[in-house]
CSV table of C-alpha atoms in Angstrom, one decimal:
chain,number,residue,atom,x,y,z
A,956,UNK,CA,50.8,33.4,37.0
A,957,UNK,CA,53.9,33.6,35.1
A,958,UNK,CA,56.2,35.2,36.3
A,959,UNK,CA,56.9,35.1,40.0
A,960,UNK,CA,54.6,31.6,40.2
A,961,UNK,CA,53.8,31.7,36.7
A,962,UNK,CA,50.0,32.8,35.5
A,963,UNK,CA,47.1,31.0,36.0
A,964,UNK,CA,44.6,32.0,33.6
A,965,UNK,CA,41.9,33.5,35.4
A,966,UNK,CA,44.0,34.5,38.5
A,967,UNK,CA,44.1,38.6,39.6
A,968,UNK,CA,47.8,38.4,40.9
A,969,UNK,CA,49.1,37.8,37.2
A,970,UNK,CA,52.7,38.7,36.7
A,971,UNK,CA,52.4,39.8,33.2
A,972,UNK,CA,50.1,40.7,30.0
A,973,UNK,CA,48.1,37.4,30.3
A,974,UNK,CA,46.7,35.6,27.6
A,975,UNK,CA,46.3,37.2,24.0
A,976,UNK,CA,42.8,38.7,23.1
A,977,UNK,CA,41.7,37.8,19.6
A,978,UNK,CA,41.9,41.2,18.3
A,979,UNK,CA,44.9,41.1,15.4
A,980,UNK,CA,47.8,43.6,15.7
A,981,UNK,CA,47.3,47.0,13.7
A,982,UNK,CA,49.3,50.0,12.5
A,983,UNK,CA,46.9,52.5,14.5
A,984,UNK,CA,48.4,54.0,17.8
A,985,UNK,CA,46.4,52.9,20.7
A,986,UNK,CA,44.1,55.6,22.2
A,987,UNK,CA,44.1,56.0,25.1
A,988,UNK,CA,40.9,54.6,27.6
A,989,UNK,CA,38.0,56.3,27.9
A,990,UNK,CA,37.7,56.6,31.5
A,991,UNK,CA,40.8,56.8,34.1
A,992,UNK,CA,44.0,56.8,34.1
A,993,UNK,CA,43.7,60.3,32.1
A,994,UNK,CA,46.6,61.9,30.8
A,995,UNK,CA,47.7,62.1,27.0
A,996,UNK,CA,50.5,59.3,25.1
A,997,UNK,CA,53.4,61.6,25.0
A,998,UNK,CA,57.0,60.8,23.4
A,999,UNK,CA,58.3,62.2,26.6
A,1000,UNK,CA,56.2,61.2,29.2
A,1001,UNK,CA,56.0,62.1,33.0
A,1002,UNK,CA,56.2,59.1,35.5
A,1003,UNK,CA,52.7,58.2,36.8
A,1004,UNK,CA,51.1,59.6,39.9
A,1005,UNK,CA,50.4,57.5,42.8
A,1006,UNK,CA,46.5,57.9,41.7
A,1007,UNK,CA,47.0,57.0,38.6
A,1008,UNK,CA,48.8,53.8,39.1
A,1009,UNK,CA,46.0,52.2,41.3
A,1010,UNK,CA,43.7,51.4,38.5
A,1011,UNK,CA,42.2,48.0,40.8
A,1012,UNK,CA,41.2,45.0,38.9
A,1013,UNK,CA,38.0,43.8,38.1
A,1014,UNK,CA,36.3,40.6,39.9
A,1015,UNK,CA,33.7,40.1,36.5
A,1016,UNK,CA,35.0,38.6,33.6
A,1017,UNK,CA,33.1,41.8,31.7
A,1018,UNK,CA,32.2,41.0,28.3
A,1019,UNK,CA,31.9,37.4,27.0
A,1020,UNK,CA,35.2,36.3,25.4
A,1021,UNK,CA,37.4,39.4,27.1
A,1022,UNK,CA,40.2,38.4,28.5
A,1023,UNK,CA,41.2,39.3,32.2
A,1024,UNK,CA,42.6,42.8,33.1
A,1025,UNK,CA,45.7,42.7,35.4
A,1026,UNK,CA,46.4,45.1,38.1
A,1027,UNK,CA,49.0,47.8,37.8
A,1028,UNK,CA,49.6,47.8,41.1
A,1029,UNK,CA,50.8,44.2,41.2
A,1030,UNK,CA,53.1,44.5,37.9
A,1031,UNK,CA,54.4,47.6,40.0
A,1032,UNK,CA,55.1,45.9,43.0
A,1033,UNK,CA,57.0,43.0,41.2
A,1034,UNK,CA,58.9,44.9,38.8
A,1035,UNK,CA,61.8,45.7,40.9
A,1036,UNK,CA,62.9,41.7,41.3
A,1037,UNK,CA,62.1,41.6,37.6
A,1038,UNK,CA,65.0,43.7,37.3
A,1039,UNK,CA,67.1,42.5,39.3
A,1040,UNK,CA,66.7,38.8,37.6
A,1041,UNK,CA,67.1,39.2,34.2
A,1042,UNK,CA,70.3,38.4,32.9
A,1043,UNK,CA,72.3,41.0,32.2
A,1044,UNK,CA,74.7,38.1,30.4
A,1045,UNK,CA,73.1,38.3,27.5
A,1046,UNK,CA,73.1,41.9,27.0
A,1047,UNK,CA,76.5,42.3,25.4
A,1048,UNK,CA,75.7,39.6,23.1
A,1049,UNK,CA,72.7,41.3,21.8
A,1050,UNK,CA,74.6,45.0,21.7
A,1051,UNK,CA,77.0,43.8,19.4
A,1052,UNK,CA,74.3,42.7,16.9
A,1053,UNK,CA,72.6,45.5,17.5
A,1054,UNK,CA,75.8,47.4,17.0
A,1055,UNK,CA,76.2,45.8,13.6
A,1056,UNK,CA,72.8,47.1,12.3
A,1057,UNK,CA,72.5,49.9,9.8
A,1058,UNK,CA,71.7,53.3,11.4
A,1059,UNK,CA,68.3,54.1,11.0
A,1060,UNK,CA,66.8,57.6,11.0
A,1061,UNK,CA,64.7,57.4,14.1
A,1062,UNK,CA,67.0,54.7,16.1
A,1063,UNK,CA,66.7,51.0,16.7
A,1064,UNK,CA,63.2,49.9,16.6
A,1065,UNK,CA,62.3,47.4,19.1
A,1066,UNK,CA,58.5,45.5,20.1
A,1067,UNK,CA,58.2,45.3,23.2
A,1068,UNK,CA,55.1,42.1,23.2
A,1069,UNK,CA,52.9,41.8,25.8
A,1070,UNK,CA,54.1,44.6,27.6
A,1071,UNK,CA,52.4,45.3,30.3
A,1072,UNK,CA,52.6,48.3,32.2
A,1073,UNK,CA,55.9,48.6,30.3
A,1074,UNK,CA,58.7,47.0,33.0
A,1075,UNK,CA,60.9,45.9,30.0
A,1076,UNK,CA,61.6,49.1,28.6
A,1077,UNK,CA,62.0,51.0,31.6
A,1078,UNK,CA,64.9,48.0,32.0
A,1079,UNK,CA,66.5,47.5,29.2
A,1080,UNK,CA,65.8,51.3,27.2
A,1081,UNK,CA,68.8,52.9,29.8
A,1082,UNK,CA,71.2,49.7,29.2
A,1083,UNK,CA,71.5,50.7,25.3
A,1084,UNK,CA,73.5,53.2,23.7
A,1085,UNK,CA,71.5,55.3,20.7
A,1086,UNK,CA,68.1,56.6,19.7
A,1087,UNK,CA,65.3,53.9,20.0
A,1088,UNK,CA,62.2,53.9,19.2
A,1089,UNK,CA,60.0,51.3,21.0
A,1090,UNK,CA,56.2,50.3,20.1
A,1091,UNK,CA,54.6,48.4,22.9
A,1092,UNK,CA,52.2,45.8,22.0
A,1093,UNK,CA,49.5,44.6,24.2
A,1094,UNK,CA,45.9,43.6,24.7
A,1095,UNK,CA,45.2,46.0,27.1
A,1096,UNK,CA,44.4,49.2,26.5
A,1097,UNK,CA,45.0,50.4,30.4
A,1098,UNK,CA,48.2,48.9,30.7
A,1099,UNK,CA,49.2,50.3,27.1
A,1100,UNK,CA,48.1,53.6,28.5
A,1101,UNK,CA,50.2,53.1,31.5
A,1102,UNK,CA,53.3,51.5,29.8
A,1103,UNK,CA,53.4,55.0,27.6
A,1104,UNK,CA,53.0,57.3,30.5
A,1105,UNK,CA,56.2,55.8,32.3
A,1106,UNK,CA,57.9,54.7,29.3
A,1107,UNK,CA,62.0,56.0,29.7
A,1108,UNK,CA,63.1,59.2,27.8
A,1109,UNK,CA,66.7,58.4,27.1
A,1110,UNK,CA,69.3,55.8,26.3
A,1111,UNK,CA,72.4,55.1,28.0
A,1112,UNK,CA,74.2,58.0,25.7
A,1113,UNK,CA,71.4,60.4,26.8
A,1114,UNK,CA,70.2,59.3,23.3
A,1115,UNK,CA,66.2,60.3,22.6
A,1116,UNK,CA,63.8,57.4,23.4
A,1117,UNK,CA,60.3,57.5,22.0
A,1118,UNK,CA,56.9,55.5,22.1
A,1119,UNK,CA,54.1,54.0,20.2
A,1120,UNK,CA,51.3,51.6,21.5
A,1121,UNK,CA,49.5,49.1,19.5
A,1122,UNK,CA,46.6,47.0,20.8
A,1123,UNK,CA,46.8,43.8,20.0
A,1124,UNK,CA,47.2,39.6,19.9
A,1125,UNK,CA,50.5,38.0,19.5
A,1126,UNK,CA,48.7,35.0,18.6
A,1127,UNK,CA,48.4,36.9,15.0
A,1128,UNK,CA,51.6,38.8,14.9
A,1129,UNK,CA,53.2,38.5,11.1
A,1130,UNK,CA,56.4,39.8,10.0
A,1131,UNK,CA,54.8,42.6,8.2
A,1132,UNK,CA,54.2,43.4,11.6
A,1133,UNK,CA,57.9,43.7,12.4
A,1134,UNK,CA,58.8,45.8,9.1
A,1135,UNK,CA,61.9,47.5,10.1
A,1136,UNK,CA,62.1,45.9,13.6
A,1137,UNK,CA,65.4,46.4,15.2
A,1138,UNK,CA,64.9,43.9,18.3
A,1139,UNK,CA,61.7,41.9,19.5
A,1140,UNK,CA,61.4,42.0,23.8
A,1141,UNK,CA,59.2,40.0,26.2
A,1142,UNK,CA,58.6,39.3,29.8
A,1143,UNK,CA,57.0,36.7,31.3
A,1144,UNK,CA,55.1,36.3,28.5
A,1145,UNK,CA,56.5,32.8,27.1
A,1146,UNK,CA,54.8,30.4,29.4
A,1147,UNK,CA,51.5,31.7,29.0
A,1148,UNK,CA,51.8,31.3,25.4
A,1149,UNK,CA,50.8,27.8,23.6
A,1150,UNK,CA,53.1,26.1,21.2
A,1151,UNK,CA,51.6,27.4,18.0
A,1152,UNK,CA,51.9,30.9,19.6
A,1153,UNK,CA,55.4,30.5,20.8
A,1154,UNK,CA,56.3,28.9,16.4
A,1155,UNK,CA,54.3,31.9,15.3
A,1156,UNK,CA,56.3,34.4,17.5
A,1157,UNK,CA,59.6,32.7,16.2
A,1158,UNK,CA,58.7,33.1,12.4
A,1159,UNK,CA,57.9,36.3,12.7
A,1160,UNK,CA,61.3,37.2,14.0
A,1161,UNK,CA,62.8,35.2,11.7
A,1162,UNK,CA,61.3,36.8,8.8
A,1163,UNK,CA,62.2,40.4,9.7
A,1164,UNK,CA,65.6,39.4,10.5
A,1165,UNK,CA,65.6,40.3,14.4
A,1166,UNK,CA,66.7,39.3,17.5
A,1167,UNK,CA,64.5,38.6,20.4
A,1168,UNK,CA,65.0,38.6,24.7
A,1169,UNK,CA,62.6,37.2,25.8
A,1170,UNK,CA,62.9,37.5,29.6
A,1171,UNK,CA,61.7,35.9,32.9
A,1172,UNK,CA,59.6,32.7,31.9
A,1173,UNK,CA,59.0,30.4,34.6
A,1174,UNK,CA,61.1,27.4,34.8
A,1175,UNK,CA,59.0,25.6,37.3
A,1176,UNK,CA,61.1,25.2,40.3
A,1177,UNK,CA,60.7,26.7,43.7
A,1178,UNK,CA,63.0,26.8,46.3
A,1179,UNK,CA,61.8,27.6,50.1
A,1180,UNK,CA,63.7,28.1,52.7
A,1181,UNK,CA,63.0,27.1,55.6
A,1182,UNK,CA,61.8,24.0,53.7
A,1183,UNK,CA,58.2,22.3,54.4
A,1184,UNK,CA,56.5,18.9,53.8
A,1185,UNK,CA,53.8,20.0,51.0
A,1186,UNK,CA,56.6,22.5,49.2
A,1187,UNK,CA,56.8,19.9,46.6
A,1188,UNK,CA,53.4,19.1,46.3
A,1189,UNK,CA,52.1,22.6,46.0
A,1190,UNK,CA,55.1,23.1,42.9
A,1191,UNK,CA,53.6,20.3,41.2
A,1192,UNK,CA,50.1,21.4,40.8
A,1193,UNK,CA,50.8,24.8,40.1
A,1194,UNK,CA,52.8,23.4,37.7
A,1195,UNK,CA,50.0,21.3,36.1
A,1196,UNK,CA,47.3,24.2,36.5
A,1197,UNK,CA,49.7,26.4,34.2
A,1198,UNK,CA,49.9,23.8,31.6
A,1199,UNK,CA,46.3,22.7,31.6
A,1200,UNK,CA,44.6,25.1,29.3
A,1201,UNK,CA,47.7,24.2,26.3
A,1202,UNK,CA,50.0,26.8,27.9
A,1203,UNK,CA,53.4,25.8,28.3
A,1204,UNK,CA,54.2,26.6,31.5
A,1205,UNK,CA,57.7,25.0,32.8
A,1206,UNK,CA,58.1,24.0,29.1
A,1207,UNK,CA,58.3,27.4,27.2
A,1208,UNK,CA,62.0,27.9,27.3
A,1209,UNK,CA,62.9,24.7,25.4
A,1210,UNK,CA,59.8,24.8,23.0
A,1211,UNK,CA,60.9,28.4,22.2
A,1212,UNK,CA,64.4,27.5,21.6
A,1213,UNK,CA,63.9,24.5,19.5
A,1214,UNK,CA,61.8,27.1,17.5
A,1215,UNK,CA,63.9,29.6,17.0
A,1216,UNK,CA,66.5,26.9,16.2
A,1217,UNK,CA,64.5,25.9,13.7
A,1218,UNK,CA,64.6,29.0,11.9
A,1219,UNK,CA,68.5,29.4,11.9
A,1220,UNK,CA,68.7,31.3,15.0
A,1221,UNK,CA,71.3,31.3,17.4
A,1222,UNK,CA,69.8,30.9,21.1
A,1223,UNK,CA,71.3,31.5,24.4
A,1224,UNK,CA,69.6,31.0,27.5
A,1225,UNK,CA,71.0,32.3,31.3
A,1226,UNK,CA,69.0,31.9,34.2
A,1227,UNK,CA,67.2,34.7,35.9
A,1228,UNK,CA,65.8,34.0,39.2
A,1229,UNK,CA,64.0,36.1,42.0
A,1230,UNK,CA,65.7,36.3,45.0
A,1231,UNK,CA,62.9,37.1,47.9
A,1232,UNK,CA,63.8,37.8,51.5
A,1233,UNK,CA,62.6,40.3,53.9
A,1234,UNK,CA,63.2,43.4,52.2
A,1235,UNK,CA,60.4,41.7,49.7
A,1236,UNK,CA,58.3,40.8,52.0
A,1237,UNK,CA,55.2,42.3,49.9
A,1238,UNK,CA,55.7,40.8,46.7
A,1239,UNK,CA,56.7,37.3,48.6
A,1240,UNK,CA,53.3,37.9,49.9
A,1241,UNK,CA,51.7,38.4,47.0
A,1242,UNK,CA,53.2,35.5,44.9
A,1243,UNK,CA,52.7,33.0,47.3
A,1244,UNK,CA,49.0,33.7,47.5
A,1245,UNK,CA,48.6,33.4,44.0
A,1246,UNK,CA,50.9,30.2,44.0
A,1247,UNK,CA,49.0,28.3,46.4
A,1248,UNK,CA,45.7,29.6,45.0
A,1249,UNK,CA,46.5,28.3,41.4
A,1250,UNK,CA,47.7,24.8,42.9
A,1251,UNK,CA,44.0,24.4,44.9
A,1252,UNK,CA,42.5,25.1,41.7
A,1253,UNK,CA,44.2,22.3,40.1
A,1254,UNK,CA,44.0,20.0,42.7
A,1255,UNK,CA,40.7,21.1,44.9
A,1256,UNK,CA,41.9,18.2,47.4
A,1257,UNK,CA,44.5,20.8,48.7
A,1258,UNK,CA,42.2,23.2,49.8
A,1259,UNK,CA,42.8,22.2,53.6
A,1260,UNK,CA,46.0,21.5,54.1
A,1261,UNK,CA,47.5,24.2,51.5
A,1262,UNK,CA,45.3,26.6,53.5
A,1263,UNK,CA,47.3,25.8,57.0
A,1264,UNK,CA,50.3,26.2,54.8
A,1265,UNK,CA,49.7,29.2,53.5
A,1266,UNK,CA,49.4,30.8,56.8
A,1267,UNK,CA,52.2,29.1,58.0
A,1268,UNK,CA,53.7,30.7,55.1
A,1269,UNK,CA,52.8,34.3,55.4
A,1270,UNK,CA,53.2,34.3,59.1
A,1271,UNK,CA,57.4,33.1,58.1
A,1272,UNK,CA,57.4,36.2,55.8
A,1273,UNK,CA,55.7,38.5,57.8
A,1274,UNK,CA,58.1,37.6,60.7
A,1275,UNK,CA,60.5,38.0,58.1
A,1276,UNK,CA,61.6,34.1,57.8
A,1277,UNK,CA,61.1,33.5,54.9
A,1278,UNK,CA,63.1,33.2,51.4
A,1279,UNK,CA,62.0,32.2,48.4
A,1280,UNK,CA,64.0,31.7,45.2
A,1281,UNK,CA,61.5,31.5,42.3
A,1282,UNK,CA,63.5,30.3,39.1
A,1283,UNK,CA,63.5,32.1,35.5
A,1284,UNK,CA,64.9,31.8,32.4
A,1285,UNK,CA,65.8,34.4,29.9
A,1286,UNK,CA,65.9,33.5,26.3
A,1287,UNK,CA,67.9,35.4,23.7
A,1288,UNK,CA,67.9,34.4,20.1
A,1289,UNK,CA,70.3,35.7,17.5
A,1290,UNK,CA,68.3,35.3,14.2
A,1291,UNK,CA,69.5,35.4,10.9
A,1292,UNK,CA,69.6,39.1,9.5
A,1293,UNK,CA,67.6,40.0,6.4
A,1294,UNK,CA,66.3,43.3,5.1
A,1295,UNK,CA,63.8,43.4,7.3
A,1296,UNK,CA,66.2,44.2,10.0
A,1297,UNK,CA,67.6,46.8,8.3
């Protein structure tokens, strides 16, 4: 996971869009699915009902080579800590280049990547003054359909806020992709990306000229409190089960920085980190199932002895003992305008 723990690859309790599917990015709005949630893509949409924001995730991989579907109901139950975490520090450094921008007809443009059920722009949409225009990428056509359906309708000015989806792989995102783009957003998307991914993200910014925040990637350090014996040694193979497949893991931050740098950008970095204690009890729940599972998986050794812990574990949080600081980073880089960004 990435996120809370960070994403393993084939884990249900992801925290974010999971890996790419091999489909390139397109012009052509995504349609909604066939089957449920129903509901039309609207430019004002209605928040979702409780039914339709229990879509549950499937156990089967599916079809051969399709990438695994995460749960609604999990990005929902996390995305109130995402929004406490993310560094609002770097917001008025990014509002003044926004501010600096030519005036569009239709408002800042800004791709959202990998987004998800849409957690970013319900965040950050309301913190920004003007007419925006967002276009939500992901690989997903549920969560695209959901992201839509919730997506914000104003700005911080009361300022008109619209949608587009597009289905699609970051892994073949190209500037022409970004034509016109205002602002690039992510979250918790970084460290499940690979190193080529991450470079290929970067020059595609750099090309159209626009900034990026990039929000929430796992910096690889847990803090427990109490503390316990195996802490450590549960950290350090989840740490290696994220980076086993090529992902970066605990090293996206720095790999994304040095390639943004590369391209002239200017890069900040502030830490975001969730803050869990007993009014999170459900999330803390949640992540540290899929934490301890992910770190058995790497090491199958564990399987005994992380299984007394994580009963230990959920018995603390249940009882309402437990707190758990799980550490972030946001990334904002401040590329070089060109007329792409205009």
């Amino acid at each position: 996971m990435a996120d809370g723990p960070g994403r393993p690859t084939a884990d249900p309790l992801a925290d974010g869009p999971g890996r790419p599917s091999a489909e390139p990015l397109t012009d052509r709005p995504e349609q909604p699915p066939a089957g449920p949630p129903a509901g039309p893509l609207t430019d004002h949409p209605a928040q979702p009902s409780a039914e339709r924001a229990t879509l549950r995730l499937r156990e089967e991989p599916g079809r051969p080579g399709e990438p695994p579907r995460y749960a609604p109901e999990w990005l929902r139950l996390r995305e109130p800590a995402d929004g406490a975490a993310r560094a609002h520090e770097l917001l008025d450094p990014l509002r003044i280049r926004l501010a600096n921008l030519p005036r569009r007809a239709g408002g800042l443009v800004v791709h959202d990547v990998g987004c998800g059920t849409g957690s970013m722009g319900r965040w950050l949409a309301p913190l920004l003054d003007g007419a925006q225009h967002w276009v939500l990428h992901d690989h997903d056509p549920y969560l695209l359909h959901f992201a839509a359906v919730a997506a914000p309708r104003s700005a911080a000015d009361g300022s008109r806020v619209t949608v587009e989806t597009r289905r699609g792989d970051l892994g073949r995102l190209t500037p022409d992709a970004l034509a016109g783009a205002a602002l690039v957003t992510a979250s918790a998307l970084l460290d499940v990306l690979t190193a080529e991914e991450v470079r290929t993200l970067a020059a595609a910014c750099a090309s159209a000229g626009c900034p990026a925040l990039l929000t929430l990637s796992v910096a690889g350090r847990v803090d427990l409190t109490p503390a316990h014996p195996l802490d450590a040694e549960i950290a350090d193979a989840f740490n290696d089960h994220q980076r086993r497949t090529g992902m970066l893991g605990p090293d996206a931050v720095t790999v994304a920085a040095e390639a943004f740098a590369e391209h002239g950008a200017t890069v900040r970095a502030h830490p975001s980190p969730w803050r869990l204690g007993p009014d999170e009890a459900a999330l803390t729940a949640q992540w540290l199932r899929g934490w301890v599972r992910a770190a058995v998986e790497q090491r199958p050794e564990l399987r005994e002895p992380a299984g007394r812990y994580l009963d230990e574990r959920l018995a603390a949080c249940a009882a309402g003992e437990l707190r758990v600081v799980v550490h972030h980073t946001d990334l904002l880089a401040l590329c070089r305008p060109t007329g792409g960004a205009s």
